mmCIF file of C-alpha atoms and ligand atoms in Angstrom:
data_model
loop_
_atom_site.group_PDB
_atom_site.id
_atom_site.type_symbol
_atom_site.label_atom_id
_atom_site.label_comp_id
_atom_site.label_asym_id
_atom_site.label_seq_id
_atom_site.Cartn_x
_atom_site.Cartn_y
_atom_site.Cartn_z
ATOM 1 C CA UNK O 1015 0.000 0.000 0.000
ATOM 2 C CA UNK O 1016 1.609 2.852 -1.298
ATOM 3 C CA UNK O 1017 1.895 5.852 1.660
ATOM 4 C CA UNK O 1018 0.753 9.342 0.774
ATOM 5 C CA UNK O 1019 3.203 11.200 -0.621
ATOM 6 C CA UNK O 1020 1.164 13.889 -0.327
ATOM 7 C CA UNK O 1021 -0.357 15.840 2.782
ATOM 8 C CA UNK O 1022 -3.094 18.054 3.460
ATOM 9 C CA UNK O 1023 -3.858 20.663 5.867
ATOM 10 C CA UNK O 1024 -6.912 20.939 8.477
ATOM 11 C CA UNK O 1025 -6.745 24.378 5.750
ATOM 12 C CA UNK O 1026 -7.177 22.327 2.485
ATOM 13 C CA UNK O 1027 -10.210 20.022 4.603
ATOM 14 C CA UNK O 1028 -11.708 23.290 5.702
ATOM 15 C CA UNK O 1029 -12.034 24.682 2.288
ATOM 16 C CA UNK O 1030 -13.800 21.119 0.837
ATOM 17 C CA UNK O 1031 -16.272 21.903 3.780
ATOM 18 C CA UNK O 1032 -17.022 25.206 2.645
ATOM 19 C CA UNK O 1033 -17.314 24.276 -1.253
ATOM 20 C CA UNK O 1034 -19.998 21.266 0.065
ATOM 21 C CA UNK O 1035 -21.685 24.254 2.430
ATOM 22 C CA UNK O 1036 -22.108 26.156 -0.388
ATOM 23 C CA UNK O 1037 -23.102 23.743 -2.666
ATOM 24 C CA UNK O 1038 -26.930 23.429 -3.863
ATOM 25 C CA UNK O 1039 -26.122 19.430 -5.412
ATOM 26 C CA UNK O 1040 -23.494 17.096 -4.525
ATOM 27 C CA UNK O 1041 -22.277 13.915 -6.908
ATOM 28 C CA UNK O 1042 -19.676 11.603 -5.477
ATOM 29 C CA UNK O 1043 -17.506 9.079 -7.596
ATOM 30 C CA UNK O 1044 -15.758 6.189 -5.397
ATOM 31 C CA UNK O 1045 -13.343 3.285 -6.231
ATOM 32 C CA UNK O 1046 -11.738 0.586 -4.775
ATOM 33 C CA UNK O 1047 -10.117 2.638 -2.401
ATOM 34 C CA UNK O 1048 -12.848 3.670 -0.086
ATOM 35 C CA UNK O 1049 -13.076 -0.286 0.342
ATOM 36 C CA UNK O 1050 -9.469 -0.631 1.077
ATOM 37 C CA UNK O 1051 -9.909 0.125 5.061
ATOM 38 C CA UNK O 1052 -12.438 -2.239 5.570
ATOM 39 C CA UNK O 1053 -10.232 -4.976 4.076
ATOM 40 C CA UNK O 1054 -11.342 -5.196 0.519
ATOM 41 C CA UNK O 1055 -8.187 -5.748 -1.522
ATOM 42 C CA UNK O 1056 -7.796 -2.694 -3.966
ATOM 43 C CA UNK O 1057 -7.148 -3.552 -7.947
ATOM 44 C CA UNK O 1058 -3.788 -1.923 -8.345
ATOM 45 C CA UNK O 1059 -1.674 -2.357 -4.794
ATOM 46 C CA UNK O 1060 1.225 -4.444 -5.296
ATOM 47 C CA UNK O 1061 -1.058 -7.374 -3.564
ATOM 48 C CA UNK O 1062 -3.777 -6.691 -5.661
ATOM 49 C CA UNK O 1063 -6.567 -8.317 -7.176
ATOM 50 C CA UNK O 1064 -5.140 -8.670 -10.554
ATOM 51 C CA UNK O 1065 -1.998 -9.571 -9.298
ATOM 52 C CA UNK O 1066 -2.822 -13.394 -9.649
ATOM 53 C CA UNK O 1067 -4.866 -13.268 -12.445
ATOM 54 C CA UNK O 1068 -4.358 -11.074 -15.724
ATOM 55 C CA UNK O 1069 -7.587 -8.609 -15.698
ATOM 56 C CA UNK O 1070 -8.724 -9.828 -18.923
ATOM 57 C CA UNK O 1071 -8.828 -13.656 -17.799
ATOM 58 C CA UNK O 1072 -11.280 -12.542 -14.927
ATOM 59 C CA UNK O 1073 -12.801 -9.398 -15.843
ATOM 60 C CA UNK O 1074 -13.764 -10.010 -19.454
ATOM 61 C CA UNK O 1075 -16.751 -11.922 -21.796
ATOM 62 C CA UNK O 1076 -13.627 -13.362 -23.426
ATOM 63 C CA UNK O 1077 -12.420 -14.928 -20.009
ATOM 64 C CA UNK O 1078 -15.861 -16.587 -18.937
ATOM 65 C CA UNK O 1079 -16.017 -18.023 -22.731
ATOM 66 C CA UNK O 1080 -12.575 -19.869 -22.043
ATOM 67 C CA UNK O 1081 -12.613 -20.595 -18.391
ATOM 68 C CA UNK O 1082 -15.801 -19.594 -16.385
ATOM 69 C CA UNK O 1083 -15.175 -21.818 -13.445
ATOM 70 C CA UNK O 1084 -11.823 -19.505 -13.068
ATOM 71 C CA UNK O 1085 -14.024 -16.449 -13.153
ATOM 72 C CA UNK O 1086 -16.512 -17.924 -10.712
ATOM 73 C CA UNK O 1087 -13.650 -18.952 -8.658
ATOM 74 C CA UNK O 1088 -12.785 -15.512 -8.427
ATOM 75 C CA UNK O 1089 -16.265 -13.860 -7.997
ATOM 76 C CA UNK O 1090 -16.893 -16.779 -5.509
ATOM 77 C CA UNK O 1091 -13.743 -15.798 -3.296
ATOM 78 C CA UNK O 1092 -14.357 -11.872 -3.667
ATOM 79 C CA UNK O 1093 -18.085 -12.380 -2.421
ATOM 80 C CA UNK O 1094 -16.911 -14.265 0.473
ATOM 81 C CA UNK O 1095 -14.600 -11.861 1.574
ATOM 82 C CA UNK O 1096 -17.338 -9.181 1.268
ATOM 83 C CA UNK O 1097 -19.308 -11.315 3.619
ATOM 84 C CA UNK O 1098 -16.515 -11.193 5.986
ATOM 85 C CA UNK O 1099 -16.330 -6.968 6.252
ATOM 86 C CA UNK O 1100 -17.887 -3.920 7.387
ATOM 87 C CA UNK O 1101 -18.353 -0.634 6.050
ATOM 88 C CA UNK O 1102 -15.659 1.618 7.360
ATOM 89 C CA UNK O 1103 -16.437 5.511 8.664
ATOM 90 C CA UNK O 1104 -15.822 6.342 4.957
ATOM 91 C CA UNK O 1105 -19.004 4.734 3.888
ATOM 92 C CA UNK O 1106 -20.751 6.228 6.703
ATOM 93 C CA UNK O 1107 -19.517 9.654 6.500
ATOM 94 C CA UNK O 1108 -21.445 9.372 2.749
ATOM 95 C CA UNK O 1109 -24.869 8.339 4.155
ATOM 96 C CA UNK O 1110 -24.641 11.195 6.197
ATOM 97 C CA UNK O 1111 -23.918 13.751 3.112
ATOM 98 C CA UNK O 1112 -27.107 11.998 1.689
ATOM 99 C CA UNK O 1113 -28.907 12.913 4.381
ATOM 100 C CA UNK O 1114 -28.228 16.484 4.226
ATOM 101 C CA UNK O 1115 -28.562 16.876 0.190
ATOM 102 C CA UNK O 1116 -31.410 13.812 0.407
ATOM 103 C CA UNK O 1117 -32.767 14.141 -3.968
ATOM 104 C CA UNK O 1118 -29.878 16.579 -4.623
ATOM 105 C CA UNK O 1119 -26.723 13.577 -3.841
ATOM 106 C CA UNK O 1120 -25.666 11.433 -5.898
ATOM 107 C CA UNK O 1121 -23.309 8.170 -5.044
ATOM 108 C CA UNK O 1122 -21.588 6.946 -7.864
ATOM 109 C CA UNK O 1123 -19.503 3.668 -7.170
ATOM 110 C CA UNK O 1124 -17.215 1.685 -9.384
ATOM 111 C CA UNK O 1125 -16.953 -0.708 -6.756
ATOM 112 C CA UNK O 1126 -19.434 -4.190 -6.778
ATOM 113 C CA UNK O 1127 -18.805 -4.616 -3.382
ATOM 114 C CA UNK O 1128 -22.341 -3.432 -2.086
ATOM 115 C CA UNK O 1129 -20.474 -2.036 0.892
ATOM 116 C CA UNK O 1130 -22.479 1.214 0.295
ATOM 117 C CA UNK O 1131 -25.599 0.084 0.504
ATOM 118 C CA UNK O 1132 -24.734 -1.971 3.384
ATOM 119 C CA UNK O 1133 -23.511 1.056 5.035
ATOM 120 C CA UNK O 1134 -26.615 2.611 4.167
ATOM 121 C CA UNK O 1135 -26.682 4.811 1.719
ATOM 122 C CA UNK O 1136 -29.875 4.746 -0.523
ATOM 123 C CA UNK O 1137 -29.333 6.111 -3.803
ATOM 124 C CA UNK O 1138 -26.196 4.305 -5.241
ATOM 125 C CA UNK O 1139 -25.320 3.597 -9.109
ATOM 126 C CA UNK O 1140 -23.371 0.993 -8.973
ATOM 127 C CA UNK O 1141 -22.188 1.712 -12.653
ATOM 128 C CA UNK O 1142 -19.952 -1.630 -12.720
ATOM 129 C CA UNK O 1143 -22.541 -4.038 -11.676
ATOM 130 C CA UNK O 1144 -22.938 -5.800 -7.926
ATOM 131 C CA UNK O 1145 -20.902 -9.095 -6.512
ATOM 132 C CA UNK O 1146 -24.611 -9.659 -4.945
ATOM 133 C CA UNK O 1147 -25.911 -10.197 -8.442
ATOM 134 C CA UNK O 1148 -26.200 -13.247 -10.969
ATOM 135 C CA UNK O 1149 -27.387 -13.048 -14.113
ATOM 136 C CA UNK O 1150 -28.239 -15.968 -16.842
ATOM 137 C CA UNK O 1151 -26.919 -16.321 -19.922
ATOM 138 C CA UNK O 1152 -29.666 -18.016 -21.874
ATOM 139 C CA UNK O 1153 -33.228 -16.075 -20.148
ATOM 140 C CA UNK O 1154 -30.941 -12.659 -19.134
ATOM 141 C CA UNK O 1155 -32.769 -12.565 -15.538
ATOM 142 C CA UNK O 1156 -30.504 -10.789 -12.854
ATOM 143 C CA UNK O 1157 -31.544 -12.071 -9.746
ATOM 144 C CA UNK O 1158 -30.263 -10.895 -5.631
ATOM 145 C CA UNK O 1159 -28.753 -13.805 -4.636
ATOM 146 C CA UNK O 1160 -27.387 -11.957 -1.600
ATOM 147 C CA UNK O 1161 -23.949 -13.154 -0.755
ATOM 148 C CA UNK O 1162 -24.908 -17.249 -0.348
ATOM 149 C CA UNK O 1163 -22.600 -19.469 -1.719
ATOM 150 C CA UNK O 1164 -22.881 -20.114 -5.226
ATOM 151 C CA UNK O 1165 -21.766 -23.314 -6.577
ATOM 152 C CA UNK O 1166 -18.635 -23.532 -8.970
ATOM 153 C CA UNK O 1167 -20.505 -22.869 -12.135
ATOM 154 C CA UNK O 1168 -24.043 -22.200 -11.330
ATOM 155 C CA UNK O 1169 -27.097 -22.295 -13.231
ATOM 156 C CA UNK O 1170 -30.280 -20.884 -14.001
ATOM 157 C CA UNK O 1171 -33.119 -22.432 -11.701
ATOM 158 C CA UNK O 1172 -35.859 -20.683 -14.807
ATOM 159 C CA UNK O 1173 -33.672 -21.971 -17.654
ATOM 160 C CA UNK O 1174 -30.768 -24.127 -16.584
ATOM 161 C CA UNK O 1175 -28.667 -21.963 -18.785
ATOM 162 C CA UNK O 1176 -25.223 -20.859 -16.985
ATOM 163 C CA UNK O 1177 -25.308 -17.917 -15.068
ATOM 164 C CA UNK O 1178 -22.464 -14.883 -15.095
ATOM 165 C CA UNK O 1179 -21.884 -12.050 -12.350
ATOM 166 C CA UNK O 1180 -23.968 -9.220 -12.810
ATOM 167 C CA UNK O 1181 -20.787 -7.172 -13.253
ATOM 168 C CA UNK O 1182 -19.562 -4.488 -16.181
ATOM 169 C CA UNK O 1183 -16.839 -6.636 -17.735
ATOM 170 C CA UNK O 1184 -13.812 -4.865 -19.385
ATOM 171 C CA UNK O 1185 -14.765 -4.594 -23.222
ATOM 172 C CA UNK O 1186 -18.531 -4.570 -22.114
ATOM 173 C CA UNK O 1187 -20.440 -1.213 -21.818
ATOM 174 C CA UNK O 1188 -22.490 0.172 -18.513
ATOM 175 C CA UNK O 1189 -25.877 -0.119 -17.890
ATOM 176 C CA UNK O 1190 -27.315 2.752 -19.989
ATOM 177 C CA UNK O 1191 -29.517 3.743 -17.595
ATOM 178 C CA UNK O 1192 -27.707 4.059 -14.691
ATOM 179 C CA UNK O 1193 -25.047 5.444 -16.580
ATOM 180 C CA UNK O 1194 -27.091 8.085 -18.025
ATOM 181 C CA UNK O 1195 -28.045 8.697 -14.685
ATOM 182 C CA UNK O 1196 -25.011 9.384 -13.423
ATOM 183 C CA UNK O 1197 -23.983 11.887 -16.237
ATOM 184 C CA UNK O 1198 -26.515 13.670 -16.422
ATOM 185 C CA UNK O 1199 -26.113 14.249 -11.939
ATOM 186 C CA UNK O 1200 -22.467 14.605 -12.624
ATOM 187 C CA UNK O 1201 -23.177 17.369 -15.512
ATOM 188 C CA UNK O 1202 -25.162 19.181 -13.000
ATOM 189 C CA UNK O 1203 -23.792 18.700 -9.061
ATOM 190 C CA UNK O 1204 -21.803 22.151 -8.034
ATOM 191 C CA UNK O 1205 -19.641 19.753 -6.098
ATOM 192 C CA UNK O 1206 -18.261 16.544 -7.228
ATOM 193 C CA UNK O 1207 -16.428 14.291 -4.875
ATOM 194 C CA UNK O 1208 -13.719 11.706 -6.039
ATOM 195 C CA UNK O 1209 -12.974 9.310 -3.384
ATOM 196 C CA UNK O 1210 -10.095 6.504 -3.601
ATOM 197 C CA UNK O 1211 -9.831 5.364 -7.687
ATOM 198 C CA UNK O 1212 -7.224 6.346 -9.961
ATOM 199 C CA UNK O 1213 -9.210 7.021 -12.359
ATOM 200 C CA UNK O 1214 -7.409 5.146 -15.053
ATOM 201 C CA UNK O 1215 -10.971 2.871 -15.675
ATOM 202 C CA UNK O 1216 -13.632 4.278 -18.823
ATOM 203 C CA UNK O 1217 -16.173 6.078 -19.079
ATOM 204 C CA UNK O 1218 -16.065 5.894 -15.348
ATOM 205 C CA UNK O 1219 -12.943 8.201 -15.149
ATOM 206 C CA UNK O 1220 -14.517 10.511 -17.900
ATOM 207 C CA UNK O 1221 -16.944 11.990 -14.827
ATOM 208 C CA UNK O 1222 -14.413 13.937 -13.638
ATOM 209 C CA UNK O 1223 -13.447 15.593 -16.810
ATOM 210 C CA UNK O 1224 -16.963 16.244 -17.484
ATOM 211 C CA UNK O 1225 -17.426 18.015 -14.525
ATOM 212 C CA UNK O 1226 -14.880 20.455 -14.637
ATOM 213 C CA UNK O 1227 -14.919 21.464 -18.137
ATOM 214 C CA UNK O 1228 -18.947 20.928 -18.853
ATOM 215 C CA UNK O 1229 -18.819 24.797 -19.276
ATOM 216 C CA UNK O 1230 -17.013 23.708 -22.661
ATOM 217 C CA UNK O 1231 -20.342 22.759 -24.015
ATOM 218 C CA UNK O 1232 -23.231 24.674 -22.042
ATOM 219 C CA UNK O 1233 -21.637 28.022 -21.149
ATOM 220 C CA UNK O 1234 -24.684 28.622 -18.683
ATOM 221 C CA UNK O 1235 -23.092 25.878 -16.528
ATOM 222 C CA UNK O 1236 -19.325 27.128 -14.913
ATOM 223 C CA UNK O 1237 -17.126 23.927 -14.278
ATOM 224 C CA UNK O 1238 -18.089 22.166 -10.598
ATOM 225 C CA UNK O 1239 -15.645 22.296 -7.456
ATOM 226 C CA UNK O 1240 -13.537 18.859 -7.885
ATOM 227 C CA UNK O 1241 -12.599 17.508 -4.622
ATOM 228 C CA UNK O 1242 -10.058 14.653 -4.833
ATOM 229 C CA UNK O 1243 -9.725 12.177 -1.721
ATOM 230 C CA UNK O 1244 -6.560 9.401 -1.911
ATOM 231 C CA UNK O 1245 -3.504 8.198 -0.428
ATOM 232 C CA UNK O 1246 -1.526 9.728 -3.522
ATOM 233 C CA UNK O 1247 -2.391 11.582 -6.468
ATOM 234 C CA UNK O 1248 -3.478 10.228 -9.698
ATOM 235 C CA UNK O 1249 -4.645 10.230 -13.022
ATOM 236 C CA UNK O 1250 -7.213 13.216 -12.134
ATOM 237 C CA UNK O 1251 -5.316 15.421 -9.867
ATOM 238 C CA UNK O 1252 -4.640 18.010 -12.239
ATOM 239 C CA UNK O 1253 -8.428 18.311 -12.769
ATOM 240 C CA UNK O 1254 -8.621 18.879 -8.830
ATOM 241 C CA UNK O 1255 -9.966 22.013 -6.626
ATOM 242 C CA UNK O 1256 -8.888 20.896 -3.464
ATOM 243 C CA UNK O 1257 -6.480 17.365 -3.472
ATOM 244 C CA UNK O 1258 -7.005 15.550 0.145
ATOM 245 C CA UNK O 1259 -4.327 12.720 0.385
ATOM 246 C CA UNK O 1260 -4.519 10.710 2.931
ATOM 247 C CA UNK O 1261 -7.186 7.881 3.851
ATOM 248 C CA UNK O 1262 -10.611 8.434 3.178
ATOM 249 C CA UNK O 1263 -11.990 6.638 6.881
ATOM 250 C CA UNK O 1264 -10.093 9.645 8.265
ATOM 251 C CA UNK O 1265 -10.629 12.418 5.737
ATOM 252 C CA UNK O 1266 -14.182 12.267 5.055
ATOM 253 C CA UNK O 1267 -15.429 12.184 8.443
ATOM 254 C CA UNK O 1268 -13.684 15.407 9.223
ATOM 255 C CA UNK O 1269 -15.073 17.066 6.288
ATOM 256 C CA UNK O 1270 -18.761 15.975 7.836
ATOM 257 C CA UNK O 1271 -17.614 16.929 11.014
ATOM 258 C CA UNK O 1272 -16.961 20.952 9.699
ATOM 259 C CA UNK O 1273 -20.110 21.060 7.856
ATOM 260 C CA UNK O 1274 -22.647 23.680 9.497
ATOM 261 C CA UNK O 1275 -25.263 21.801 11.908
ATOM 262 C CA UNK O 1276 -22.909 18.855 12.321
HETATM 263 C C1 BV8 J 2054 -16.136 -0.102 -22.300
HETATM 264 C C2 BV8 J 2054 -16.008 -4.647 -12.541
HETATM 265 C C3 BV8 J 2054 -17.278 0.152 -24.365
HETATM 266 C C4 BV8 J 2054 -15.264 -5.908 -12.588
HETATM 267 C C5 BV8 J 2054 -14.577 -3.044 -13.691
HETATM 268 C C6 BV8 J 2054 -10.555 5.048 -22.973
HETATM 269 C C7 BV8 J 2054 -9.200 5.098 -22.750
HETATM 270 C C8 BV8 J 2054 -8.507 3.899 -22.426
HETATM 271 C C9 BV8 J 2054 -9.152 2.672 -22.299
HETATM 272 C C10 BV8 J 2054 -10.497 2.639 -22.502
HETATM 273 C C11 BV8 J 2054 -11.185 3.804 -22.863
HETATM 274 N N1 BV8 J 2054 -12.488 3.454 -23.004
HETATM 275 C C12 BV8 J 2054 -12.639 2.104 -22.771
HETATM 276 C C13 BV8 J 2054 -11.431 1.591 -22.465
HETATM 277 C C14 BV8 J 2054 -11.183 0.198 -22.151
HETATM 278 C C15 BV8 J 2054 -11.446 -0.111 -20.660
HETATM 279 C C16 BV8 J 2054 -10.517 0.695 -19.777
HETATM 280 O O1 BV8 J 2054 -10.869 1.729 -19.231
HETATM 281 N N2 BV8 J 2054 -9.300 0.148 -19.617
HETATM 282 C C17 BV8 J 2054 -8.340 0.788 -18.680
HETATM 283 C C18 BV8 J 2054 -7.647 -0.324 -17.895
HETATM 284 C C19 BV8 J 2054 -7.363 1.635 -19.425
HETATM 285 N N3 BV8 J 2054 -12.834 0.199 -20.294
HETATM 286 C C20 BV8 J 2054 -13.759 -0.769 -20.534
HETATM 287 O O2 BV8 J 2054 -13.535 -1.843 -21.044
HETATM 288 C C21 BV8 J 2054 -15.181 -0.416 -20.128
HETATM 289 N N4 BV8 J 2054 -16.131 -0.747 -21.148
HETATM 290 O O3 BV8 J 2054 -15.328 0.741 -22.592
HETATM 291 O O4 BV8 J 2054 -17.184 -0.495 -23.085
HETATM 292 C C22 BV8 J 2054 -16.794 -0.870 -25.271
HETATM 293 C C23 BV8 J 2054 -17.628 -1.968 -25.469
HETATM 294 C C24 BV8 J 2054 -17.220 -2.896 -26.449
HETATM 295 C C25 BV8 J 2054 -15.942 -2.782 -27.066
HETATM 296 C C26 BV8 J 2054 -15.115 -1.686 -26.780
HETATM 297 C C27 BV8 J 2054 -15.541 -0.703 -25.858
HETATM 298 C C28 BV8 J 2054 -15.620 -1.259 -18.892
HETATM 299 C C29 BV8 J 2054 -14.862 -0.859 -17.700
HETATM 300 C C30 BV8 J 2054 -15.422 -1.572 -16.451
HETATM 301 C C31 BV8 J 2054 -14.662 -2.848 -16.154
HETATM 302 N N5 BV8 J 2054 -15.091 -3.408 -14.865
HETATM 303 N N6 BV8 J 2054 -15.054 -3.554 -12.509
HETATM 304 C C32 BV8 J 2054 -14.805 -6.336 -11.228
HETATM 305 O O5 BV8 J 2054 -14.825 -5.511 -10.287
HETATM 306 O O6 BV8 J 2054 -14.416 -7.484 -11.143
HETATM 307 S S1 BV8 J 2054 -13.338 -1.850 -13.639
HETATM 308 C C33 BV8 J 2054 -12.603 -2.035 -12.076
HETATM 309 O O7 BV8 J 2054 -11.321 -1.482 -12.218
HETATM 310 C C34 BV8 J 2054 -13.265 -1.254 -10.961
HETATM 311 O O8 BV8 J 2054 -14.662 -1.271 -11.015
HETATM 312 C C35 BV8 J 2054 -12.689 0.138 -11.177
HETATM 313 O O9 BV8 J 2054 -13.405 0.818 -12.162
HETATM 314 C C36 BV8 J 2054 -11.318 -0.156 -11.721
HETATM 315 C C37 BV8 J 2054 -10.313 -0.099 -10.613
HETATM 316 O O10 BV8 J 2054 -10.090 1.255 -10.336
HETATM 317 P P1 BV8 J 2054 -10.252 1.784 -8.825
HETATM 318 O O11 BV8 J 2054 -11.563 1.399 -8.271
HETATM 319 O O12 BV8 J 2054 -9.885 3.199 -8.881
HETATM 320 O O13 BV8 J 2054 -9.170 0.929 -8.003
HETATM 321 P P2 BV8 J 2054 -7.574 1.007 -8.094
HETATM 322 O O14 BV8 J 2054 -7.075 -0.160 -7.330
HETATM 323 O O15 BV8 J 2054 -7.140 1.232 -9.496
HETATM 324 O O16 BV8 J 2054 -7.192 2.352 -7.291
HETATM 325 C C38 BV8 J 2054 -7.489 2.438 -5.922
HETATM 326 C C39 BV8 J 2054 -7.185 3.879 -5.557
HETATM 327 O O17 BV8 J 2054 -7.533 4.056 -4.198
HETATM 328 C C40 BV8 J 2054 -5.708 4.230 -5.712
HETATM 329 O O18 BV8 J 2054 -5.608 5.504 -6.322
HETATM 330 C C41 BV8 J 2054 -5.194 4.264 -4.259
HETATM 331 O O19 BV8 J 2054 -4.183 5.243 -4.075
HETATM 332 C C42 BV8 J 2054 -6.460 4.680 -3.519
HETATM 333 N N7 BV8 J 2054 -6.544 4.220 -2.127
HETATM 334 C C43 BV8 J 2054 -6.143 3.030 -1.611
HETATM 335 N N8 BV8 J 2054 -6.456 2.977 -0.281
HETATM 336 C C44 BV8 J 2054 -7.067 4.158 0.028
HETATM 337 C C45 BV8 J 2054 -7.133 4.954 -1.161
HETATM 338 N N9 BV8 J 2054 -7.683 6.177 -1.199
HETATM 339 C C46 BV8 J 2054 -8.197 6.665 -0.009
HETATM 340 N N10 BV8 J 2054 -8.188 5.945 1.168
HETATM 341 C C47 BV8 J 2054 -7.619 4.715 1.236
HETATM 342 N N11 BV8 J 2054 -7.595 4.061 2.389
HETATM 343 ZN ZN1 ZN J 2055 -32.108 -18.356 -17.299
#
């Protein structure tokens, strides 16, 4: 895990307080990092989930066509380790944004981990898909299938078919409409908050982007605030308003903590 190169002062939390204050809407993009503290391996550390399989032999339609009991293996160990964490004061210090902006926030999560939702936050797009998910290759049904165990290579009890994760493959696109969703919140939110990715993943990464320059294309909209929260900087940190680097279980529930009424 690398260690943050980069510091922040109580000044630089301070000011992301006061951009939220004064903001009327509030989207938030997170990644694996927000995870990391509650023990959910992130994708790129050096012990990393890709680090024993190449991304495209578990993460792709390609993959599943030549091995699917590899890829289940994988999504089979990754939802048993999300039954074996909790939500860290990260997650929680984002239900209690929501409850402030209620219609007005928006969580956006490229992480399937559900840990959101379990932390209780009520609108999320999960714009990658949900370990908690199956859904069958022959009928297309997604079903909840909480986090039971699944067998090796389960099938559909409509169909018998085989079923796949519900999960945004590489090479596959997002669900359109959450992901229309979440541009169109993005293309509107005053603040938007980027919490523990790298940004390197797209269209996911594109959000940020889009909500700095969005003046580019309707000059009745000025660029949002861009708040960056993560151990280092990254792929989007010249995009940034205020860069916050440093762990986001810490960071974010100061930034709650200065908010007026808190
Ligand atoms: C698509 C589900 C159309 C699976 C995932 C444009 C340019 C270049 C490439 C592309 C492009 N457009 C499309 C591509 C190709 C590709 C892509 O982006 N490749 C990358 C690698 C360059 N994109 C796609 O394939 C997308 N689909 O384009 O469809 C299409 C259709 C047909 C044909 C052609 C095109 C689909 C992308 C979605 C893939 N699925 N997840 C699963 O989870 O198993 S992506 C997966 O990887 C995650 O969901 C996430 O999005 C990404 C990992 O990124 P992060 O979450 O940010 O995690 P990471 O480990 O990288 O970083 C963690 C960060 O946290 C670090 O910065 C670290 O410092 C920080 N951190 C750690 N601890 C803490 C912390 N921060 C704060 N506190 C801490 N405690
Ligand atoms: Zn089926």
């Amino acid at each position: 895990m690398p260690l943050p190169t980069e510091a922040h002062s109580d000044a630089d939390i301070r000011r992301a307080a006061e951009l939220l204050a004064r903001a009327n809407s509030v989207a938030v993009l997170t990644g694996a990092g927000v995870s990391a503290e509650s023990g959910v391996p992130t994708f790129r550390a050096s012990d990393g989930l890709w680090e024993g399989h190449r991304i495209e032999d578990v993460a792709s339609p390609m993959g599943f066509r030549r091995d699917p009991k590899l890829v289940w293996n994988f999504y089979n160990a990754r939802r048993a380790n999300v039954g074996k964490v909790r939500p860290n004061p990260g997650h929680h210090a984002l239900v209690e944004l929501e409850k402030r902006w209620g219609k007005r926030f928006t969580l956006i999560t490229q992480n399937v981990d559900g840990l959101h939702r379990t932390a209780g936050s009520q609108r999320v797009l999960e714009v990658h898909g949900s370990l908690y998910r199956t859904r069958c290759t022959g009928c297309a049904k997604i079903e909840d299938r909480g986090l039971e165990p699944l067998r090796e290579l389960p099938h559909c009890p409509h169909c018998s078919a085989m079923l796949r994760p519900d999960i945004v493959w590489f090479h596959e696109t997002l669900p359109e409409d959450i992901w229309q969703e979440a541009v169109e919140e993005v293309a509107d939110c005053d603040v938007l908050l980027v919490v523990g990715t790298s940004a390197v993943v797209y269209p996911a990464a594109g959000l940020i982007p889009l909500a700095k320059h969005r003046s580019r294309w309707d000059d009745t909209r000025p660029g949002a605030s861009v708040v960056e929260i993560n151990l280092a900087r990254t792929d989007a940190s010249d995009l940034v308003d205020v860069g916050l680097y440093g762990k986001s279980g810490e960071i974010l529930p100061k930034i709650v903590a200065l908010l007026p009424g808190s």
